[in-house]
């Protein structure tokens, strides 16, 4: 498998819709991952998180490989459809030999790093302000509290309550942003 990366890191983030969620991933170098390419048997799989990226990626693959590849088959799945697909472990199949406590530690460290970076990046749900900027006003703190509750709820939706994503604690973000948790 290989990552399809943007040509160079954006110095300035594109303006996003204020009500849109973003599921972008970035490499340690700052380059955004636009998609993934995997060769499986006689098939080349291109996965992206948008129809526009899929179209652009298909053009790039055809340009690079020419007649070696045939007409692409396209599948579009919603987030809900992907979440509904049961993980292998729910079907009784082993998914990893990594002990659960190690997997949890690794996932939590990744999430800590990802969310620490997110605190300084514009978030659509916060009017394209960074969480730190939004937390500077009373109205902004309310939006930040709603955003944090949204993140917690998404994390808790894992089918397995012991899943490392489900056990992640967002408490440090509430404290760091100085936002009062309305549940307390």
GROMACS .gro file of N, CA and C in nm:
model
  552
    1UNK      N    1   0.085  -0.117   0.000
    1UNK     CA    2   0.000   0.000   0.000
    1UNK      C    3   0.089   0.123   0.000
    2UNK      N    4   0.044   0.225  -0.070
    2UNK     CA    5   0.117   0.351  -0.076
    2UNK      C    6   0.020   0.466  -0.054
    3UNK      N    7   0.069   0.573   0.006
    3UNK     CA    8  -0.012   0.692   0.025
    3UNK      C    9   0.003   0.783  -0.095
    4UNK      N   10  -0.105   0.844  -0.137
    4UNK     CA   11  -0.104   0.948  -0.240
    4UNK      C   12  -0.102   1.079  -0.164
    5UNK      N   13   0.007   1.155  -0.179
    5UNK     CA   14   0.027   1.277  -0.100
    5UNK      C   15   0.014   1.401  -0.188
    6UNK      N   16  -0.025   1.512  -0.123
    6UNK     CA   17  -0.027   1.639  -0.195
    6UNK      C   18   0.115   1.674  -0.235
    7UNK      N   19   0.128   1.761  -0.334
    7UNK     CA   20   0.260   1.798  -0.385
    7UNK      C   21   0.346   1.869  -0.282
    8UNK      N   22   0.287   1.960  -0.207
    8UNK     CA   23   0.361   2.034  -0.105
    8UNK      C   24   0.263   2.077   0.002
    9UNK      N   25   0.312   2.093   0.126
    9UNK     CA   26   0.220   2.134   0.232
    9UNK      C   27   0.165   2.273   0.206
   10UNK      N   28   0.038   2.289   0.236
   10UNK     CA   29  -0.023   2.421   0.222
   10UNK      C   30   0.023   2.511   0.334
   11UNK      N   31   0.075   2.628   0.298
   11UNK     CA   32   0.110   2.724   0.401
   11UNK      C   33  -0.016   2.782   0.463
   12UNK      N   34  -0.119   2.793   0.382
   12UNK     CA   35  -0.245   2.848   0.429
   12UNK      C   36  -0.353   2.745   0.400
   13UNK      N   37  -0.434   2.717   0.499
   13UNK     CA   38  -0.540   2.619   0.484
   13UNK      C   39  -0.650   2.676   0.396
   14UNK      N   40  -0.712   2.589   0.314
   14UNK     CA   41  -0.826   2.630   0.235
   14UNK      C   42  -0.944   2.658   0.327
   15UNK      N   43  -1.026   2.754   0.288
   15UNK     CA   44  -1.147   2.781   0.365
   15UNK      C   45  -1.244   2.665   0.341
   16UNK      N   46  -1.301   2.616   0.447
   16UNK     CA   47  -1.396   2.506   0.438
   16UNK      C   48  -1.533   2.558   0.475
   17UNK      N   49  -1.636   2.482   0.438
   17UNK     CA   50  -1.770   2.516   0.481
   17UNK      C   51  -1.771   2.512   0.633
   18UNK      N   52  -1.847   2.604   0.693
   18UNK     CA   53  -1.845   2.610   0.838
   18UNK      C   54  -1.914   2.492   0.903
   19UNK      N   55  -2.005   2.426   0.831
   19UNK     CA   56  -2.073   2.312   0.891
   19UNK      C   57  -2.017   2.178   0.843
   20UNK      N   58  -1.906   2.182   0.771
   20UNK     CA   59  -1.849   2.060   0.715
   20UNK      C   60  -1.747   2.000   0.812
   21UNK      N   61  -1.744   1.868   0.815
   21UNK     CA   62  -1.642   1.797   0.894
   21UNK      C   63  -1.528   1.760   0.801
   22UNK      N   64  -1.411   1.750   0.855
   22UNK     CA   65  -1.296   1.714   0.776
   22UNK      C   66  -1.235   1.586   0.833
   23UNK      N   67  -1.200   1.495   0.743
   23UNK     CA   68  -1.137   1.371   0.785
   23UNK      C   69  -1.002   1.357   0.717
   24UNK      N   70  -0.930   1.468   0.705
   24UNK     CA   71  -0.799   1.465   0.642
   24UNK      C   72  -0.695   1.409   0.737
   25UNK      N   73  -0.596   1.344   0.677
   25UNK     CA   74  -0.482   1.293   0.753
   25UNK      C   75  -0.356   1.357   0.695
   26UNK      N   76  -0.258   1.380   0.782
   26UNK     CA   77  -0.132   1.437   0.735
   26UNK      C   78  -0.016   1.349   0.781
   27UNK      N   79   0.088   1.351   0.703
   27UNK     CA   80   0.210   1.279   0.738
   27UNK      C   81   0.290   1.366   0.835
   28UNK      N   82   0.392   1.308   0.897
   28UNK     CA   83   0.478   1.385   0.988
   28UNK      C   84   0.543   1.503   0.916
   29UNK      N   85   0.563   1.491   0.785
   29UNK     CA   86   0.626   1.597   0.706
   29UNK      C   87   0.530   1.714   0.683
   30UNK      N   88   0.402   1.698   0.717
   30UNK     CA   89   0.304   1.803   0.694
   30UNK      C   90   0.226   1.784   0.566
   31UNK      N   91   0.268   1.688   0.483
   31UNK     CA   92   0.195   1.662   0.358
   31UNK      C   93   0.063   1.593   0.388
   32UNK      N   94  -0.042   1.640   0.324
   32UNK     CA   95  -0.175   1.582   0.344
   32UNK      C   96  -0.188   1.454   0.261
   33UNK      N   97  -0.248   1.352   0.319
   33UNK     CA   98  -0.275   1.227   0.249
   33UNK      C   99  -0.403   1.246   0.169
   34UNK      N  100  -0.392   1.235   0.036
   34UNK     CA  101  -0.508   1.253  -0.051
   34UNK      C  102  -0.581   1.122  -0.076
   35UNK      N  103  -0.509   1.011  -0.060
   35UNK     CA  104  -0.570   0.880  -0.081
   35UNK      C  105  -0.467   0.771  -0.060
   36UNK      N  106  -0.512   0.648  -0.082
   36UNK     CA  107  -0.424   0.533  -0.070
   36UNK      C  108  -0.437   0.448  -0.196
   37UNK      N  109  -0.324   0.391  -0.238
   37UNK     CA  110  -0.322   0.304  -0.354
   37UNK      C  111  -0.268   0.169  -0.310
   38UNK      N  112  -0.341   0.063  -0.348
   38UNK     CA  113  -0.299  -0.071  -0.307
   38UNK      C  114  -0.316  -0.164  -0.426
   39UNK      N  115  -0.214  -0.245  -0.451
   39UNK     CA  116  -0.220  -0.347  -0.556
   39UNK      C  117  -0.254  -0.479  -0.489
   40UNK      N  118  -0.366  -0.537  -0.528
   40UNK     CA  119  -0.411  -0.663  -0.469
   40UNK      C  120  -0.445  -0.757  -0.583
   41UNK      N  121  -0.357  -0.856  -0.603
   41UNK     CA  122  -0.378  -0.947  -0.716
   41UNK      C  123  -0.364  -0.870  -0.846
   42UNK      N  124  -0.466  -0.879  -0.928
   42UNK     CA  125  -0.465  -0.808  -1.056
   42UNK      C  126  -0.537  -0.674  -1.049
   43UNK      N  127  -0.570  -0.632  -0.929
   43UNK     CA  128  -0.649  -0.510  -0.914
   43UNK      C  129  -0.571  -0.401  -0.841
   44UNK      N  130  -0.586  -0.280  -0.890
   44UNK     CA  131  -0.529  -0.162  -0.826
   44UNK      C  132  -0.644  -0.089  -0.759
   45UNK      N  133  -0.634  -0.073  -0.628
   45UNK     CA  134  -0.740  -0.008  -0.550
   45UNK      C  135  -0.694   0.133  -0.512
   46UNK      N  136  -0.776   0.231  -0.547
   46UNK     CA  137  -0.753   0.370  -0.506
   46UNK      C  138  -0.864   0.407  -0.409
   47UNK      N  139  -0.826   0.447  -0.289
   47UNK     CA  140  -0.924   0.488  -0.188
   47UNK      C  141  -0.901   0.635  -0.155
   48UNK      N  142  -1.009   0.712  -0.155
   48UNK     CA  143  -1.003   0.853  -0.118
   48UNK      C  144  -1.123   0.884  -0.029
   49UNK      N  145  -1.128   1.006   0.024
   49UNK     CA  146  -1.243   1.042   0.106
   49UNK      C  147  -1.333   1.144   0.039
   50UNK      N  148  -1.321   1.157  -0.095
   50UNK     CA  149  -1.413   1.244  -0.167
   50UNK      C  150  -1.420   1.200  -0.314
   51UNK      N  151  -1.535   1.229  -0.374
   51UNK     CA  152  -1.554   1.194  -0.515
   51UNK      C  153  -1.457   1.274  -0.604
   52UNK      N  154  -1.433   1.400  -0.568
   52UNK     CA  155  -1.342   1.483  -0.647
   52UNK      C  156  -1.200   1.427  -0.645
   53UNK      N  157  -1.154   1.382  -0.526
   53UNK     CA  158  -1.020   1.323  -0.518
   53UNK      C  159  -1.016   1.191  -0.595
   54UNK      N  160  -1.122   1.114  -0.589
   54UNK     CA  161  -1.126   0.986  -0.662
   54UNK      C  162  -1.113   1.011  -0.812
   55UNK      N  163  -1.183   1.113  -0.860
   55UNK     CA  164  -1.177   1.146  -1.002
   55UNK      C  165  -1.036   1.191  -1.041
   56UNK      N  166  -0.977   1.277  -0.960
   56UNK     CA  167  -0.842   1.326  -0.988
   56UNK      C  168  -0.741   1.211  -0.980
   57UNK      N  169  -0.755   1.124  -0.878
   57UNK     CA  170  -0.665   1.010  -0.865
   57UNK      C  171  -0.676   0.914  -0.981
   58UNK      N  172  -0.798   0.892  -1.030
   58UNK     CA  173  -0.819   0.803  -1.144
   58UNK      C  174  -0.748   0.859  -1.266
   59UNK      N  175  -0.756   0.990  -1.287
   59UNK     CA  176  -0.688   1.053  -1.400
   59UNK      C  177  -0.536   1.033  -1.386
   60UNK      N  178  -0.483   1.053  -1.266
   60UNK     CA  179  -0.338   1.036  -1.245
   60UNK      C  180  -0.294   0.892  -1.268
   61UNK      N  181  -0.374   0.795  -1.221
   61UNK     CA  182  -0.340   0.654  -1.241
   61UNK      C  183  -0.341   0.621  -1.389
   62UNK      N  184  -0.446   0.665  -1.461
   62UNK     CA  185  -0.454   0.639  -1.606
   62UNK      C  186  -0.336   0.703  -1.680
   63UNK      N  187  -0.299   0.824  -1.637
   63UNK     CA  188  -0.188   0.895  -1.700
   63UNK      C  189  -0.058   0.818  -1.679
   64UNK      N  190  -0.038   0.766  -1.558
   64UNK     CA  191   0.085   0.695  -1.525
   64UNK      C  192   0.090   0.555  -1.585
   65UNK      N  193  -0.024   0.486  -1.590
   65UNK     CA  194  -0.024   0.345  -1.632
   65UNK      C  195  -0.082   0.320  -1.770
   66UNK      N  196  -0.147   0.419  -1.827
   66UNK     CA  197  -0.200   0.406  -1.963
   66UNK      C  198  -0.294   0.288  -1.980
   67UNK      N  199  -0.268   0.207  -2.084
   67UNK     CA  200  -0.355   0.094  -2.119
   67UNK      C  201  -0.339  -0.027  -2.026
   68UNK      N  202  -0.246  -0.018  -1.932
   68UNK     CA  203  -0.226  -0.131  -1.839
   68UNK      C  204  -0.349  -0.148  -1.751
   69UNK      N  205  -0.419  -0.038  -1.724
   69UNK     CA  206  -0.539  -0.046  -1.640
   69UNK      C  207  -0.664  -0.034  -1.725
   70UNK      N  208  -0.768  -0.104  -1.683
   70UNK     CA  209  -0.896  -0.099  -1.754
   70UNK      C  210  -0.986   0.009  -1.698
   71UNK      N  211  -1.112   0.001  -1.736
   71UNK     CA  212  -1.212   0.096  -1.688
   71UNK      C  213  -1.230   0.078  -1.539
   72UNK      N  214  -1.225   0.188  -1.463
   72UNK     CA  215  -1.237   0.175  -1.317
   72UNK      C  216  -1.379   0.139  -1.273
   73UNK      N  217  -1.386   0.060  -1.169
   73UNK     CA  218  -1.512   0.034  -1.102
   73UNK      C  219  -1.513   0.126  -0.981
   74UNK      N  220  -1.623   0.195  -0.961
   74UNK     CA  221  -1.629   0.293  -0.853
   74UNK      C  222  -1.731   0.251  -0.749
   75UNK      N  223  -1.694   0.268  -0.624
   75UNK     CA  224  -1.784   0.240  -0.514
   75UNK      C  225  -1.779   0.359  -0.419
   76UNK      N  226  -1.896   0.411  -0.388
   76UNK     CA  227  -1.905   0.522  -0.294
   76UNK      C  228  -1.979   0.470  -0.172
   77UNK      N  229  -1.915   0.488  -0.055
   77UNK     CA  230  -1.976   0.445   0.071
   77UNK      C  231  -1.983   0.562   0.165
   78UNK      N  232  -2.093   0.572   0.236
   78UNK     CA  233  -2.107   0.677   0.336
   78UNK      C  234  -2.034   0.635   0.462
   79UNK      N  235  -2.011   0.732   0.550
   79UNK     CA  236  -1.947   0.702   0.678
   79UNK      C  237  -2.033   0.601   0.754
   80UNK      N  238  -2.165   0.620   0.747
   80UNK     CA  239  -2.255   0.529   0.818
   80UNK      C  240  -2.241   0.385   0.766
   81UNK      N  241  -2.228   0.370   0.634
   81UNK     CA  242  -2.211   0.236   0.576
   81UNK      C  243  -2.080   0.173   0.622
   82UNK      N  244  -1.974   0.252   0.626
   82UNK     CA  245  -1.844   0.197   0.669
   82UNK      C  246  -1.847   0.160   0.817
   83UNK      N  247  -1.916   0.243   0.897
   83UNK     CA  248  -1.924   0.212   1.040
   83UNK      C  249  -2.008   0.088   1.066
   84UNK      N  250  -2.106   0.065   0.976
   84UNK     CA  251  -2.193  -0.050   0.993
   84UNK      C  252  -2.123  -0.182   0.961
   85UNK      N  253  -2.013  -0.175   0.886
   85UNK     CA  254  -1.939  -0.297   0.856
   85UNK      C  255  -1.874  -0.345   0.984
   86UNK      N  256  -1.908  -0.463   1.022
   86UNK     CA  257  -1.857  -0.516   1.149
   86UNK      C  258  -1.708  -0.546   1.140
   87UNK      N  259  -1.634  -0.508   1.243
   87UNK     CA  260  -1.491  -0.544   1.246
   87UNK      C  261  -1.475  -0.696   1.250
   88UNK      N  262  -1.360  -0.741   1.205
   88UNK     CA  263  -1.331  -0.885   1.202
   88UNK      C  264  -1.347  -0.950   1.339
   89UNK      N  265  -1.306  -0.880   1.444
   89UNK     CA  266  -1.311  -0.942   1.576
   89UNK      C  267  -1.455  -0.970   1.619
   90UNK      N  268  -1.551  -0.892   1.567
   90UNK     CA  269  -1.692  -0.916   1.599
   90UNK      C  270  -1.743  -1.044   1.532
   91UNK      N  271  -1.671  -1.091   1.431
   91UNK     CA  272  -1.710  -1.216   1.363
   91UNK      C  273  -1.628  -1.334   1.415
   92UNK      N  274  -1.553  -1.312   1.523
   92UNK     CA  275  -1.476  -1.419   1.584
   92UNK      C  276  -1.339  -1.441   1.521
   93UNK      N  277  -1.297  -1.351   1.431
   93UNK     CA  278  -1.166  -1.366   1.367
   93UNK      C  279  -1.066  -1.273   1.435
   94UNK      N  280  -0.945  -1.319   1.452
   94UNK     CA  281  -0.841  -1.236   1.513
   94UNK      C  282  -0.800  -1.128   1.415
   95UNK      N  283  -0.780  -1.006   1.463
   95UNK     CA  284  -0.738  -0.897   1.376
   95UNK      C  285  -0.592  -0.857   1.402
   96UNK      N  286  -0.540  -0.891   1.517
   96UNK     CA  287  -0.405  -0.848   1.549
   96UNK      C  288  -0.348  -0.936   1.660
   97UNK      N  289  -0.217  -0.947   1.659
   97UNK     CA  290  -0.150  -1.019   1.767
   97UNK      C  291  -0.099  -0.921   1.873
   98UNK      N  292  -0.127  -0.792   1.854
   98UNK     CA  293  -0.083  -0.691   1.949
   98UNK      C  294  -0.172  -0.700   2.073
   99UNK      N  295  -0.111  -0.709   2.192
   99UNK     CA  296  -0.192  -0.714   2.314
   99UNK      C  297  -0.281  -0.589   2.325
  100UNK      N  298  -0.404  -0.605   2.375
  100UNK     CA  299  -0.498  -0.493   2.381
  100UNK      C  300  -0.444  -0.371   2.455
  101UNK      N  301  -0.368  -0.393   2.563
  101UNK     CA  302  -0.317  -0.277   2.638
  101UNK      C  303  -0.213  -0.199   2.558
  102UNK      N  304  -0.136  -0.268   2.473
  102UNK     CA  305  -0.038  -0.200   2.387
  102UNK      C  306  -0.112  -0.126   2.275
  103UNK      N  307  -0.211  -0.191   2.217
  103UNK     CA  308  -0.290  -0.128   2.111
  103UNK      C  309  -0.356  -0.001   2.164
  104UNK      N  310  -0.410  -0.008   2.285
  104UNK     CA  311  -0.475   0.108   2.345
  104UNK      C  312  -0.375   0.221   2.364
  105UNK      N  313  -0.256   0.189   2.415
  105UNK     CA  314  -0.153   0.290   2.437
  105UNK      C  315  -0.113   0.357   2.306
  106UNK      N  316  -0.093   0.278   2.201
  106UNK     CA  317  -0.052   0.332   2.072
  106UNK      C  318  -0.162   0.421   2.013
  107UNK      N  319  -0.285   0.374   2.017
  107UNK     CA  320  -0.397   0.451   1.963
  107UNK      C  321  -0.415   0.581   2.041
  108UNK      N  322  -0.407   0.574   2.173
  108UNK     CA  323  -0.424   0.694   2.255
  108UNK      C  324  -0.311   0.794   2.229
  109UNK      N  325  -0.188   0.747   2.211
  109UNK     CA  326  -0.077   0.838   2.181
  109UNK      C  327  -0.099   0.905   2.045
  110UNK      N  328  -0.146   0.827   1.947
  110UNK     CA  329  -0.174   0.883   1.815
  110UNK      C  330  -0.283   0.990   1.826
  111UNK      N  331  -0.390   0.959   1.899
  111UNK     CA  332  -0.501   1.053   1.914
  111UNK      C  333  -0.456   1.179   1.989
  112UNK      N  334  -0.374   1.161   2.092
  112UNK     CA  335  -0.320   1.277   2.163
  112UNK      C  336  -0.247   1.370   2.066
  113UNK      N  337  -0.160   1.312   1.986
  113UNK     CA  338  -0.082   1.392   1.890
  113UNK      C  339  -0.173   1.459   1.788
  114UNK      N  340  -0.267   1.383   1.734
  114UNK     CA  341  -0.359   1.435   1.632
  114UNK      C  342  -0.443   1.550   1.687
  115UNK      N  343  -0.500   1.530   1.806
  115UNK     CA  344  -0.584   1.635   1.864
  115UNK      C  345  -0.502   1.754   1.912
  116UNK      N  346  -0.379   1.732   1.958
  116UNK     CA  347  -0.293   1.843   1.999
  116UNK      C  348  -0.268   1.934   1.878
  117UNK      N  349  -0.246   1.874   1.760
  117UNK     CA  350  -0.229   1.952   1.638
  117UNK      C  351  -0.358   2.022   1.599
  118UNK      N  352  -0.471   1.955   1.618
  118UNK     CA  353  -0.601   2.010   1.581
  118UNK      C  354  -0.635   2.136   1.660
  119UNK      N  355  -0.585   2.148   1.782
  119UNK     CA  356  -0.615   2.266   1.864
  119UNK      C  357  -0.566   2.395   1.799
  120UNK      N  358  -0.470   2.383   1.706
  120UNK     CA  359  -0.415   2.501   1.638
  120UNK      C  360  -0.451   2.506   1.490
  121UNK      N  361  -0.555   2.430   1.451
  121UNK     CA  362  -0.600   2.429   1.312
  121UNK      C  363  -0.746   2.472   1.306
  122UNK      N  364  -0.786   2.542   1.198
  122UNK     CA  365  -0.926   2.583   1.185
  122UNK      C  366  -1.018   2.461   1.181
  123UNK      N  367  -1.131   2.473   1.249
  123UNK     CA  368  -1.230   2.366   1.256
  123UNK      C  369  -1.362   2.422   1.203
  124UNK      N  370  -1.422   2.354   1.107
  124UNK     CA  371  -1.547   2.400   1.047
  124UNK      C  372  -1.657   2.423   1.148
  125UNK      N  373  -1.671   2.333   1.245
  125UNK     CA  374  -1.777   2.346   1.345
  125UNK      C  375  -1.756   2.468   1.435
  126UNK      N  376  -1.638   2.527   1.430
  126UNK     CA  377  -1.607   2.644   1.513
  126UNK      C  378  -1.596   2.770   1.428
  127UNK      N  379  -1.663   2.770   1.313
  127UNK     CA  380  -1.657   2.887   1.225
  127UNK      C  381  -1.521   2.908   1.164
  128UNK      N  382  -1.450   2.799   1.139
  128UNK     CA  383  -1.315   2.801   1.082
  128UNK      C  384  -1.214   2.874   1.171
  129UNK      N  385  -1.243   2.875   1.301
  129UNK     CA  386  -1.145   2.923   1.399
  129UNK      C  387  -1.077   2.801   1.459
  130UNK      N  388  -0.957   2.822   1.512
  130UNK     CA  389  -0.893   2.712   1.584
  130UNK      C  390  -0.967   2.697   1.717
  131UNK      N  391  -0.964   2.580   1.778
  131UNK     CA  392  -1.027   2.566   1.909
  131UNK      C  393  -0.973   2.665   2.012
  132UNK      N  394  -0.843   2.693   2.006
  132UNK     CA  395  -0.785   2.789   2.100
  132UNK      C  396  -0.844   2.930   2.078
  133UNK      N  397  -0.858   2.970   1.950
  133UNK     CA  398  -0.916   3.101   1.919
  133UNK      C  399  -1.062   3.106   1.964
  134UNK      N  400  -1.136   3.002   1.934
  134UNK     CA  401  -1.278   3.000   1.968
  134UNK      C  402  -1.299   3.008   2.119
  135UNK      N  403  -1.211   2.946   2.195
  135UNK     CA  404  -1.226   2.942   2.341
  135UNK      C  405  -1.200   3.077   2.408
  136UNK      N  406  -1.162   3.177   2.330
  136UNK     CA  407  -1.133   3.309   2.387
  136UNK      C  408  -1.258   3.389   2.420
  137UNK      N  409  -1.375   3.351   2.364
  137UNK     CA  410  -1.498   3.424   2.392
  137UNK      C  411  -1.601   3.330   2.454
  138UNK      N  412  -1.700   3.387   2.521
  138UNK     CA  413  -1.805   3.305   2.584
  138UNK      C  414  -1.883   3.226   2.479
  139UNK      N  415  -1.920   3.291   2.369
  139UNK     CA  416  -1.993   3.221   2.262
  139UNK      C  417  -1.905   3.113   2.200
  140UNK      N  418  -1.779   3.144   2.184
  140UNK     CA  419  -1.685   3.047   2.128
  140UNK      C  420  -1.666   2.927   2.220
  141UNK      N  421  -1.660   2.952   2.351
  141UNK     CA  422  -1.646   2.840   2.446
  141UNK      C  423  -1.766   2.747   2.438
  142UNK      N  424  -1.885   2.803   2.415
  142UNK     CA  425  -2.004   2.719   2.399
  142UNK      C  426  -1.989   2.630   2.276
  143UNK      N  427  -1.941   2.688   2.166
  143UNK     CA  428  -1.920   2.610   2.043
  143UNK      C  429  -1.812   2.503   2.065
  144UNK      N  430  -1.706   2.540   2.137
  144UNK     CA  431  -1.599   2.444   2.166
  144UNK      C  432  -1.654   2.329   2.250
  145UNK      N  433  -1.739   2.359   2.348
  145UNK     CA  434  -1.800   2.254   2.431
  145UNK      C  435  -1.884   2.161   2.345
  146UNK      N  436  -1.961   2.216   2.251
  146UNK     CA  437  -2.042   2.132   2.160
  146UNK      C  438  -1.951   2.047   2.072
  147UNK      N  439  -1.842   2.105   2.025
  147UNK     CA  440  -1.747   2.031   1.941
  147UNK      C  441  -1.684   1.916   2.019
  148UNK      N  442  -1.641   1.945   2.143
  148UNK     CA  443  -1.580   1.840   2.226
  148UNK      C  444  -1.681   1.728   2.256
  149UNK      N  445  -1.806   1.766   2.284
  149UNK     CA  446  -1.908   1.663   2.308
  149UNK      C  447  -1.928   1.579   2.182
  150UNK      N  448  -1.925   1.644   2.065
  150UNK     CA  449  -1.937   1.572   1.938
  150UNK      C  450  -1.823   1.471   1.923
  151UNK      N  451  -1.699   1.515   1.950
  151UNK     CA  452  -1.584   1.425   1.939
  151UNK      C  453  -1.599   1.306   2.035
  152UNK      N  454  -1.640   1.335   2.158
  152UNK     CA  455  -1.658   1.227   2.256
  152UNK      C  456  -1.766   1.129   2.211
  153UNK      N  457  -1.876   1.181   2.160
  153UNK     CA  458  -1.984   1.093   2.115
  153UNK      C  459  -1.941   1.007   1.997
  154UNK      N  460  -1.865   1.065   1.904
  154UNK     CA  461  -1.817   0.986   1.790
  154UNK      C  462  -1.723   0.876   1.836
  155UNK      N  463  -1.637   0.909   1.930
  155UNK     CA  464  -1.543   0.811   1.983
  155UNK      C  465  -1.616   0.698   2.055
  156UNK      N  466  -1.722   0.734   2.128
  156UNK     CA  467  -1.796   0.635   2.207
  156UNK      C  468  -1.883   0.543   2.121
  157UNK      N  469  -1.902   0.575   1.993
  157UNK     CA  470  -1.989   0.496   1.906
  157UNK      C  471  -1.926   0.365   1.857
  158UNK      N  472  -1.809   0.333   1.904
  158UNK     CA  473  -1.742   0.211   1.862
  158UNK      C  474  -1.827   0.091   1.903
  159UNK      N  475  -1.838  -0.011   1.816
  159UNK     CA  476  -1.919  -0.128   1.851
  159UNK      C  477  -1.869  -0.202   1.975
  160UNK      N  478  -1.738  -0.197   1.997
  160UNK     CA  479  -1.678  -0.264   2.113
  160UNK      C  480  -1.642  -0.158   2.216
  161UNK      N  481  -1.706  -0.158   2.334
  161UNK     CA  482  -1.676  -0.056   2.434
  161UNK      C  483  -1.531  -0.060   2.485
  162UNK      N  484  -1.461  -0.171   2.462
  162UNK     CA  485  -1.321  -0.181   2.503
  162UNK      C  486  -1.225  -0.134   2.393
  163UNK      N  487  -1.279  -0.098   2.277
  163UNK     CA  488  -1.197  -0.051   2.166
  163UNK      C  489  -1.118   0.072   2.210
  164UNK      N  490  -0.989   0.083   2.173
  164UNK     CA  491  -0.908   0.197   2.215
  164UNK      C  492  -0.968   0.333   2.177
  165UNK      N  493  -1.041   0.338   2.067
  165UNK     CA  494  -1.106   0.463   2.028
  165UNK      C  495  -1.216   0.499   2.128
  166UNK      N  496  -1.289   0.398   2.176
  166UNK     CA  497  -1.400   0.420   2.269
  166UNK      C  498  -1.351   0.456   2.408
  167UNK      N  499  -1.230   0.414   2.443
  167UNK     CA  500  -1.181   0.439   2.579
  167UNK      C  501  -1.098   0.567   2.588
  168UNK      N  502  -1.083   0.637   2.477
  168UNK     CA  503  -1.002   0.760   2.477
  168UNK      C  504  -1.070   0.868   2.561
  169UNK      N  505  -0.991   0.938   2.643
  169UNK     CA  506  -1.044   1.045   2.727
  169UNK      C  507  -1.009   1.181   2.668
  170UNK      N  508  -1.111   1.264   2.649
  170UNK     CA  509  -1.094   1.399   2.597
  170UNK      C  510  -1.079   1.502   2.709
  171UNK      N  511  -1.071   1.454   2.833
  171UNK     CA  512  -1.069   1.543   2.949
  171UNK      C  513  -0.957   1.648   2.939
  172UNK      N  514  -0.840   1.607   2.892
  172UNK     CA  515  -0.728   1.701   2.883
  172UNK      C  516  -0.760   1.818   2.791
  173UNK      N  517  -0.842   1.795   2.686
  173UNK     CA  518  -0.876   1.902   2.593
  173UNK      C  519  -0.969   2.005   2.659
  174UNK      N  520  -1.066   1.955   2.738
  174UNK     CA  521  -1.154   2.046   2.812
  174UNK      C  522  -1.070   2.138   2.900
  175UNK      N  523  -0.975   2.078   2.972
  175UNK     CA  524  -0.891   2.156   3.064
  175UNK      C  525  -0.800   2.252   2.988
  176UNK      N  526  -0.734   2.201   2.885
  176UNK     CA  527  -0.638   2.285   2.812
  176UNK      C  528  -0.705   2.404   2.746
  177UNK      N  529  -0.828   2.386   2.700
  177UNK     CA  530  -0.900   2.495   2.635
  177UNK      C  531  -0.974   2.584   2.735
  178UNK      N  532  -0.972   2.544   2.862
  178UNK     CA  533  -1.038   2.624   2.965
  178UNK      C  534  -1.188   2.631   2.947
  179UNK      N  535  -1.245   2.523   2.898
  179UNK     CA  536  -1.389   2.517   2.872
  179UNK      C  537  -1.454   2.435   2.982
  180UNK      N  538  -1.563   2.487   3.037
  180UNK     CA  539  -1.635   2.416   3.142
  180UNK      C  540  -1.720   2.306   3.078
  181UNK      N  541  -1.707   2.186   3.128
  181UNK     CA  542  -1.785   2.072   3.081
  181UNK      C  543  -1.926   2.086   3.139
  182UNK      N  544  -2.027   2.111   3.055
  182UNK     CA  545  -2.163   2.133   3.107
  182UNK      C  546  -2.224   2.012   3.176
  183UNK      N  547  -2.164   1.897   3.161
  183UNK     CA  548  -2.218   1.776   3.226
  183UNK      C  549  -2.180   1.771   3.374
  184UNK      N  550  -2.091   1.855   3.416
  184UNK     CA  551  -2.042   1.849   3.556
  184UNK      C  552  -2.105   1.955   3.641
   0.00000   0.00000   0.00000
